[in-house]
PDB file of C-alpha atoms in Angstrom:
ATOM      1  CA  MET A1138     -13.031 -11.280 -11.399  1.00 52.00           C
ATOM      2  CA  ARG A1139     -10.040 -13.080 -12.946  1.00 54.00           C
ATOM      3  CA  ILE A1140      -9.697 -15.327  -9.884  1.00 53.00           C
ATOM      4  CA  PHE A1141     -13.407 -16.236 -10.080  1.00 55.00           C
ATOM      5  CA  VAL A1142     -13.098 -17.170 -13.787  1.00 56.00           C
ATOM      6  CA  CYS A1143     -10.038 -19.326 -13.102  1.00 59.00           C
ATOM      7  CA  ARG A1144     -11.804 -21.158 -10.295  1.00 65.00           C
ATOM      8  CA  MET A1145     -14.885 -21.790 -12.422  1.00 71.00           C
ATOM      9  CA  THR A1146     -12.739 -23.098 -15.287  1.00 69.00           C
ATOM     10  CA  TYR A1147     -10.927 -25.403 -12.865  1.00 66.00           C
ATOM     11  CA  ILE A1148     -14.209 -26.746 -11.442  1.00 73.00           C
ATOM     12  CA  ILE A1149     -15.737 -27.250 -14.900  1.00 75.00           C
ATOM     13  CA  LEU A1150     -12.645 -29.154 -16.015  1.00 69.00           C
ATOM     14  CA  ILE A1151     -12.835 -31.505 -13.040  1.00 70.00           C
ATOM     15  CA  LEU A1152     -16.560 -32.122 -13.549  1.00 74.00           C
ATOM     16  CA  PHE A1153     -15.953 -32.832 -17.229  1.00 75.00           C
ATOM     17  CA  CYS A1154     -13.299 -35.416 -16.346  1.00 69.00           C
ATOM     18  CA  ILE A1155     -15.602 -37.108 -13.858  1.00 70.00           C
ATOM     19  CA  ILE A1156     -18.467 -37.280 -16.368  1.00 75.00           C
ATOM     20  CA  VAL A1157     -16.220 -38.682 -19.123  1.00 69.00           C
ATOM     21  CA  ALA A1158     -14.699 -41.262 -16.808  1.00 66.00           C
ATOM     22  CA  GLY A1159     -18.179 -42.299 -15.597  1.00 66.00           C
ATOM     23  CA  LEU A1160     -19.488 -42.694 -19.153  1.00 67.00           C
ATOM     24  CA  LEU A1161     -16.513 -44.802 -20.107  1.00 64.00           C
ATOM     25  CA  CYS A1162     -17.101 -47.017 -17.103  1.00 63.00           C
ATOM     26  CA  ILE A1163     -20.787 -47.723 -17.849  1.00 64.00           C
ATOM     27  CA  LEU A1164     -20.540 -47.734 -21.650  1.00 62.00           C
ATOM     28  CA  PRO A1165     -19.711 -51.470 -21.978  1.00 61.00           C
ATOM     29  CA  PHE A1166     -22.788 -52.415 -19.961  1.00 59.00           C
ATOM     30  CA  ILE A1167     -25.345 -50.492 -21.980  1.00 63.00           C
ATOM     31  CA  GLY A1168     -27.479 -52.899 -23.983  1.00 59.00           C
ATOM     32  CA  LEU A1169     -25.580 -56.016 -22.873  1.00 49.00           C
ATOM     33  CA  PRO A1170     -27.711 -58.956 -21.693  1.00 47.00           C
ATOM     34  CA  THR A1171     -25.323 -60.433 -19.074  1.00 43.00           C
ATOM     35  CA  LEU A1172     -21.783 -60.055 -17.923  1.00 47.00           C
ATOM     36  CA  GLN A1173     -20.995 -63.755 -18.333  1.00 49.00           C
ATOM     37  CA  THR A1174     -21.554 -63.742 -22.095  1.00 51.00           C
ATOM     38  CA  ASN A1175     -19.273 -60.694 -22.580  1.00 59.00           C
ATOM     39  CA  THR A1176     -16.278 -61.458 -20.381  1.00 64.00           C
ATOM     40  CA  THR A1177     -13.886 -61.363 -23.315  1.00 68.00           C
ATOM     41  CA  PHE A1178     -15.197 -57.984 -24.442  1.00 64.00           C
ATOM     42  CA  ILE A1179     -15.139 -56.610 -20.912  1.00 64.00           C
ATOM     43  CA  ALA A1180     -11.544 -57.781 -20.420  1.00 70.00           C
ATOM     44  CA  SER A1181     -10.510 -56.154 -23.692  1.00 72.00           C
ATOM     45  CA  TYR A1182     -12.394 -53.012 -22.896  1.00 64.00           C
ATOM     46  CA  GLY A1183     -10.790 -52.875 -19.431  1.00 69.00           C
ATOM     47  CA  SER A1184      -7.369 -53.001 -21.021  1.00 74.00           C
ATOM     48  CA  TYR A1185      -8.461 -50.254 -23.405  1.00 67.00           C
ATOM     49  CA  LEU A1186      -9.605 -48.040 -20.526  1.00 67.00           C
ATOM     50  CA  ALA A1187      -6.377 -48.670 -18.644  1.00 71.00           C
ATOM     51  CA  GLY A1188      -4.443 -47.511 -21.666  1.00 71.00           C
ATOM     52  CA  THR A1189      -6.560 -44.401 -22.355  1.00 68.00           C
ATOM     53  CA  ILE A1190      -8.027 -43.124 -19.093  1.00 70.00           C
ATOM     54  CA  ALA A1191      -4.858 -43.583 -17.017  1.00 75.00           C
ATOM     55  CA  PRO A1192      -2.785 -41.102 -19.090  1.00 76.00           C
ATOM     56  CA  PHE A1193      -5.798 -38.791 -19.176  1.00 72.00           C
ATOM     57  CA  ILE A1194      -6.113 -38.890 -15.406  1.00 75.00           C
ATOM     58  CA  SER A1195      -2.359 -38.336 -15.066  1.00 80.00           C
ATOM     59  CA  PHE A1196      -2.662 -35.277 -17.321  1.00 77.00           C
ATOM     60  CA  ILE A1197      -5.508 -33.879 -15.218  1.00 75.00           C
ATOM     61  CA  ALA A1198      -3.488 -34.542 -12.060  1.00 79.00           C
ATOM     62  CA  LEU A1199      -0.571 -32.641 -13.604  1.00 83.00           C
ATOM     63  CA  ILE A1200      -2.837 -29.695 -14.396  1.00 80.00           C
ATOM     64  CA  ALA A1201      -4.191 -29.746 -10.839  1.00 78.00           C
ATOM     65  CA  LEU A1202      -0.644 -29.823  -9.453  1.00 85.00           C
ATOM     66  CA  LEU A1203       0.460 -26.892 -11.615  1.00 85.00           C
ATOM     67  CA  LYS A1204      -2.655 -24.976 -10.617  1.00 81.00           C
ATOM     68  CA  THR A1205      -1.928 -25.616  -6.934  1.00 84.00           C
ATOM     69  CA  ILE A1206       1.682 -24.454  -7.315  1.00 88.00           C
ATOM     70  CA  HIS A1207       0.512 -21.311  -9.138  1.00 86.00           C
ATOM     71  CA  VAL A1208      -2.011 -20.495  -6.409  1.00 83.00           C
ATOM     72  CA  GLN A1209       0.592 -21.073  -3.693  1.00 87.00           C
ATOM     73  CA  GLN A1210       3.080 -18.807  -5.473  1.00 89.00           C
ATOM     74  CA  LYS A1211       0.469 -16.035  -5.737  1.00 87.00           C
ATOM     75  CA  GLN A1212      -0.349 -16.443  -2.059  1.00 87.00           C
ATOM     76  CA  LEU A1213       3.340 -16.223  -1.124  1.00 89.00           C
ATOM     77  CA  VAL A1214       3.785 -13.083  -3.234  1.00 88.00           C
ATOM     78  CA  GLN A1215       0.659 -11.512  -1.746  1.00 87.00           C
ATOM     79  CA  SER A1216       1.759 -12.469   1.757  1.00 89.00           C
ATOM     80  CA  GLY A1217       5.158 -10.886   1.126  1.00 88.00           C
ATOM     81  CA  LEU A1218       3.553  -7.688  -0.153  1.00 89.00           C
ATOM     82  CA  GLU A1219       1.251  -7.465   2.852  1.00 90.00           C
ATOM     83  CA  SER A1220       4.202  -8.010   5.185  1.00 92.00           C
ATOM     84  CA  GLN A1221       6.138  -5.183   3.508  1.00 93.00           C
ATOM     85  CA  LYS A1222       3.085  -2.899   3.619  1.00 91.00           C
ATOM     86  CA  ASN A1223       2.593  -3.581   7.324  1.00 93.00           C
ATOM     87  CA  SER A1224       6.242  -2.812   8.056  1.00 94.00           C
ATOM     88  CA  LEU A1225       6.116   0.435   6.075  1.00 94.00           C
ATOM     89  CA  HIS A1226       2.807   1.381   7.677  1.00 92.00           C
ATOM     90  CA  PHE A1227       4.403   0.974  11.107  1.00 95.00           C
ATOM     91  CA  ILE A1228       7.291   3.237  10.052  1.00 95.00           C
ATOM     92  CA  LEU A1229       4.835   5.820   8.679  1.00 95.00           C
ATOM     93  CA  ASN A1230       3.006   5.918  12.001  1.00 94.00           C
ATOM     94  CA  LYS A1231       6.295   6.480  13.825  1.00 95.00           C
ATOM     95  CA  LEU A1232       7.268   9.256  11.423  1.00 95.00           C
ATOM     96  CA  GLU A1233       3.888  10.932  11.949  1.00 93.00           C
ATOM     97  CA  GLU A1234       4.444  10.864  15.695  1.00 94.00           C
ATOM     98  CA  LYS A1235       7.947  12.277  15.297  1.00 94.00           C
ATOM     99  CA  LEU A1236       6.778  15.050  12.994  1.00 93.00           C
ATOM    100  CA  ASP A1237       4.022  16.073  15.418  1.00 90.00           C
ATOM    101  CA  ASN A1238       6.344  15.893  18.439  1.00 91.00           C
ATOM    102  CA  ASP A1239       9.075  17.913  16.738  1.00 91.00           C
ATOM    103  CA  LEU A1240       6.583  20.656  15.978  1.00 88.00           C
ATOM    104  CA  MET A1241       5.995  20.868  19.726  1.00 86.00           C
ATOM    105  CA  ARG A1242       9.680  20.938  20.679  1.00 81.00           C
ATOM    106  CA  HIS A1243      10.867  23.840  22.830  1.00 75.00           C
ATOM    107  CA  GLU A1244       7.177  24.258  23.829  1.00 80.00           C
ATOM    108  CA  ILE A1245       6.993  27.454  21.812  1.00 79.00           C
ATOM    109  CA  GLU A1246       3.850  29.537  22.276  1.00 78.00           C
ATOM    110  CA  VAL A1247       2.860  32.531  20.195  1.00 74.00           C
ATOM    111  CA  GLY A1248       0.550  35.352  21.263  1.00 72.00           C
ATOM    112  CA  CYS A1249      -2.090  36.235  18.697  1.00 69.00           C
ATOM    113  CA  ASP A1250      -5.067  38.559  19.283  1.00 69.00           C
ATOM    114  CA  GLY A1251      -4.591  38.314  23.024  1.00 73.00           C
ATOM    115  CA  ASN A1252      -4.560  34.485  23.011  1.00 76.00           C
ATOM    116  CA  LYS A1253      -1.749  31.960  23.318  1.00 80.00           C
ATOM    117  CA  TYR A1254      -1.354  29.374  20.559  1.00 78.00           C
ATOM    118  CA  SER A1255       1.117  26.563  20.161  1.00 81.00           C
ATOM    119  CA  PHE A1256       3.628  26.850  17.366  1.00 80.00           C
ATOM    120  CA  SER A1257       2.218  23.639  15.875  1.00 84.00           C
ATOM    121  CA  ASP A1258      -1.283  25.134  15.646  1.00 83.00           C
ATOM    122  CA  LEU A1259       0.000  28.337  14.117  1.00 81.00           C
ATOM    123  CA  ILE A1260       1.840  26.580  11.285  1.00 84.00           C
ATOM    124  CA  GLN A1261      -0.809  23.911  10.574  1.00 84.00           C
ATOM    125  CA  LEU A1262      -4.291  25.341  11.103  1.00 81.00           C
ATOM    126  CA  GLU A1263      -6.054  27.094   8.239  1.00 80.00           C
ATOM    127  CA  TYR A1264      -7.724  29.365  10.779  1.00 75.00           C
ATOM    128  CA  PHE A1265      -4.690  31.652  10.913  1.00 73.00           C
ATOM    129  CA  GLY A1266      -4.701  32.317   7.160  1.00 73.00           C
ATOM    130  CA  VAL A1267      -2.046  34.875   6.210  1.00 69.00           C
ATOM    131  CA  PHE A1268      -1.554  36.019   9.826  1.00 72.00           C
ATOM    132  CA  TYR A1269       0.904  33.209  10.554  1.00 76.00           C
ATOM    133  CA  GLU A1270       3.571  35.122   8.583  1.00 76.00           C
ATOM    134  CA  LYS A1271       3.557  37.850  11.253  1.00 78.00           C
ATOM    135  CA  TYR A1272       4.619  35.395  13.948  1.00 77.00           C
ATOM    136  CA  ILE A1273       6.786  32.898  12.058  1.00 80.00           C
ATOM    137  CA  PRO A1274      10.107  34.067  10.588  1.00 79.00           C
ATOM    138  CA  LYS A1275      11.131  33.354   7.030  1.00 82.00           C
ATOM    139  CA  TYR A1276      14.172  31.175   6.580  1.00 82.00           C
ATOM    140  CA  ASN A1277      17.355  33.150   7.147  1.00 73.00           C
ATOM    141  CA  LEU A1278      20.884  31.742   7.008  1.00 66.00           C
ATOM    142  CA  LYS A1279      22.244  34.695   8.954  1.00 66.00           C
ATOM    143  CA  THR A1280      21.123  33.683  12.426  1.00 57.00           C
ATOM    144  CA  ASP A1281      23.514  36.112  14.092  1.00 59.00           C
ATOM    145  CA  SER A1282      21.044  38.938  13.543  1.00 61.00           C
ATOM    146  CA  VAL A1283      18.089  36.929  14.881  1.00 64.00           C
ATOM    147  CA  ASP A1284      17.208  36.498  18.560  1.00 76.00           C
ATOM    148  CA  LEU A1285      17.222  33.085  20.220  1.00 78.00           C
ATOM    149  CA  PHE A1286      13.436  32.763  20.237  1.00 78.00           C
ATOM    150  CA  GLU A1287      13.304  33.203  16.462  1.00 81.00           C
ATOM    151  CA  VAL A1288      16.199  30.767  16.002  1.00 81.00           C
ATOM    152  CA  LYS A1289      14.225  28.115  17.893  1.00 85.00           C
ATOM    153  CA  LYS A1290      11.282  28.637  15.540  1.00 84.00           C
ATOM    154  CA  MET A1291      13.542  28.292  12.514  1.00 87.00           C
ATOM    155  CA  GLU A1292      15.073  25.132  13.941  1.00 89.00           C
ATOM    156  CA  VAL A1293      11.633  23.554  14.407  1.00 89.00           C
ATOM    157  CA  LEU A1294      10.669  24.341  10.814  1.00 90.00           C
ATOM    158  CA  LYS A1295      13.911  22.968   9.335  1.00 92.00           C
ATOM    159  CA  VAL A1296      13.488  19.773  11.359  1.00 93.00           C
ATOM    160  CA  THR A1297       9.914  19.572  10.036  1.00 93.00           C
ATOM    161  CA  ASP A1298      11.223  19.881   6.495  1.00 94.00           C
ATOM    162  CA  LEU A1299      13.619  17.004   7.183  1.00 95.00           C
ATOM    163  CA  ASN A1300      10.791  14.900   8.636  1.00 94.00           C
ATOM    164  CA  LEU A1301       8.686  15.508   5.528  1.00 95.00           C
ATOM    165  CA  LEU A1302      11.610  14.354   3.407  1.00 94.00           C
ATOM    166  CA  ARG A1303      11.858  11.104   5.377  1.00 95.00           C
ATOM    167  CA  LEU A1304       8.094  10.698   5.174  1.00 95.00           C
ATOM    168  CA  ALA A1305       8.213  11.123   1.383  1.00 95.00           C
ATOM    169  CA  GLU A1306      10.787   8.318   1.051  1.00 95.00           C
ATOM    170  CA  ILE A1307       8.625   5.841   2.960  1.00 95.00           C
ATOM    171  CA  VAL A1308       5.440   6.936   1.188  1.00 94.00           C
ATOM    172  CA  MET A1309       7.127   6.365  -2.190  1.00 93.00           C
ATOM    173  CA  SER A1310       8.200   2.875  -1.087  1.00 92.00           C
ATOM    174  CA  TYR A1311       4.668   2.091   0.086  1.00 93.00           C
ATOM    175  CA  ASP A1312       2.968   3.353  -3.074  1.00 91.00           C
ATOM    176  CA  ARG A1313       5.320   1.295  -5.256  1.00 90.00           C
ATOM    177  CA  LEU A1314       3.732  -1.774  -3.683  1.00 89.00           C
ATOM    178  CA  CYS A1315       0.215  -0.545  -4.571  1.00 85.00           C
ATOM    179  CA  GLU A1316      -1.570   0.025  -7.844  1.00 76.00           C
ATOM    180  CA  LYS A1317      -2.475   3.596  -6.880  1.00 80.00           C
ATOM    181  CA  ALA A1318      -0.593   6.310  -4.997  1.00 79.00           C
ATOM    182  CA  THR A1319      -3.145   6.300  -2.185  1.00 88.00           C
ATOM    183  CA  MET A1320      -0.681   7.022   0.615  1.00 92.00           C
ATOM    184  CA  LYS A1321       0.726  10.120  -1.085  1.00 92.00           C
ATOM    185  CA  LYS A1322      -2.798  11.472  -1.558  1.00 92.00           C
ATOM    186  CA  TYR A1323      -3.536  10.844   2.121  1.00 92.00           C
ATOM    187  CA  TYR A1324      -0.469  12.641   3.476  1.00 94.00           C
ATOM    188  CA  SER A1325      -0.656  15.417   0.896  1.00 93.00           C
ATOM    189  CA  ALA A1326      -4.182  16.152   2.119  1.00 92.00           C
ATOM    190  CA  LYS A1327      -3.251  15.810   5.785  1.00 92.00           C
ATOM    191  CA  TYR A1328      -0.238  18.132   5.665  1.00 93.00           C
ATOM    192  CA  HIS A1329      -1.160  20.403   2.752  1.00 92.00           C
ATOM    193  CA  VAL A1330      -1.394  23.529   4.945  1.00 90.00           C
ATOM    194  CA  LEU A1331       1.924  22.778   6.636  1.00 92.00           C
ATOM    195  CA  ILE A1332       3.676  22.034   3.331  1.00 93.00           C
ATOM    196  CA  ASN A1333       2.368  25.165   1.607  1.00 91.00           C
ATOM    197  CA  ARG A1334       3.369  27.399   4.514  1.00 90.00           C
ATOM    198  CA  LEU A1335       6.848  25.888   4.713  1.00 91.00           C
ATOM    199  CA  ASP A1336       7.186  26.574   1.008  1.00 91.00           C
ATOM    200  CA  LYS A1337       6.058  30.202   1.331  1.00 89.00           C
ATOM    201  CA  LEU A1338       8.466  30.723   4.217  1.00 89.00           C
ATOM    202  CA  HIS A1339      11.326  29.177   2.168  1.00 89.00           C
ATOM    203  CA  TYR A1340      11.926  26.188   4.468  1.00 92.00           C
ATOM    204  CA  LEU A1341      10.854  23.510   2.010  1.00 93.00           C
ATOM    205  CA  ASN A1342      13.780  21.945   0.136  1.00 92.00           C
ATOM    206  CA  GLU A1343      13.660  21.198  -3.592  1.00 93.00           C
ATOM    207  CA  THR A1344      13.096  17.448  -3.193  1.00 93.00           C
ATOM    208  CA  ASN A1345      10.064  18.056  -0.994  1.00 93.00           C
ATOM    209  CA  LYS A1346       8.755  20.648  -3.446  1.00 93.00           C
ATOM    210  CA  LYS A1347       8.962  18.241  -6.370  1.00 93.00           C
ATOM    211  CA  TYR A1348       7.282  15.438  -4.467  1.00 94.00           C
ATOM    212  CA  TRP A1349       4.630  17.075  -2.286  1.00 94.00           C
ATOM    213  CA  LEU A1350       3.679  19.997  -4.537  1.00 91.00           C
ATOM    214  CA  SER A1351       3.595  18.142  -7.854  1.00 83.00           C
TER     215      SER A1351
END
């Protein structure tokens, strides 16, 4: 809306200048019988116009120049912002891929109700409700008392926590370039089940808690 108003003001100003300049040009000839009998007046009036319209035109040209510079600066700033957003968006896509791939590392499968499910499905899908806690271990620093299969599960979840931390850093950088925190809302909705389950299982670090659960 602001850009439209500025453009209209600019156009109105130019039209006003053209109309004024045109009136000044034809004013000496209104009501005059012939040009030959008014050469002295026309010469004087020409000098008058040269002394008045020329500075006026120069002023309008200065305004137009400043307006052009302002528009170019805004375009450069906007172009820079879009370039940064595109770069961050590319990084976000790569982090998404890494997070999804790391959830599939070790190709862990879990048996549930006679069916085999991937570890990624078990930790992310709402379908499993509270049953996921039966098949996924809570975070435990004492890995000596845990078998290798459980250690692999814990490793996947800690790597996921680290990936979410990296994702949060890029999302914060992206949202700083926008008026609204749209990217945080998107990823919070996409990974809300995963984040909540990591928190309940004590894998989510404090920084992730403050950012994703706030």
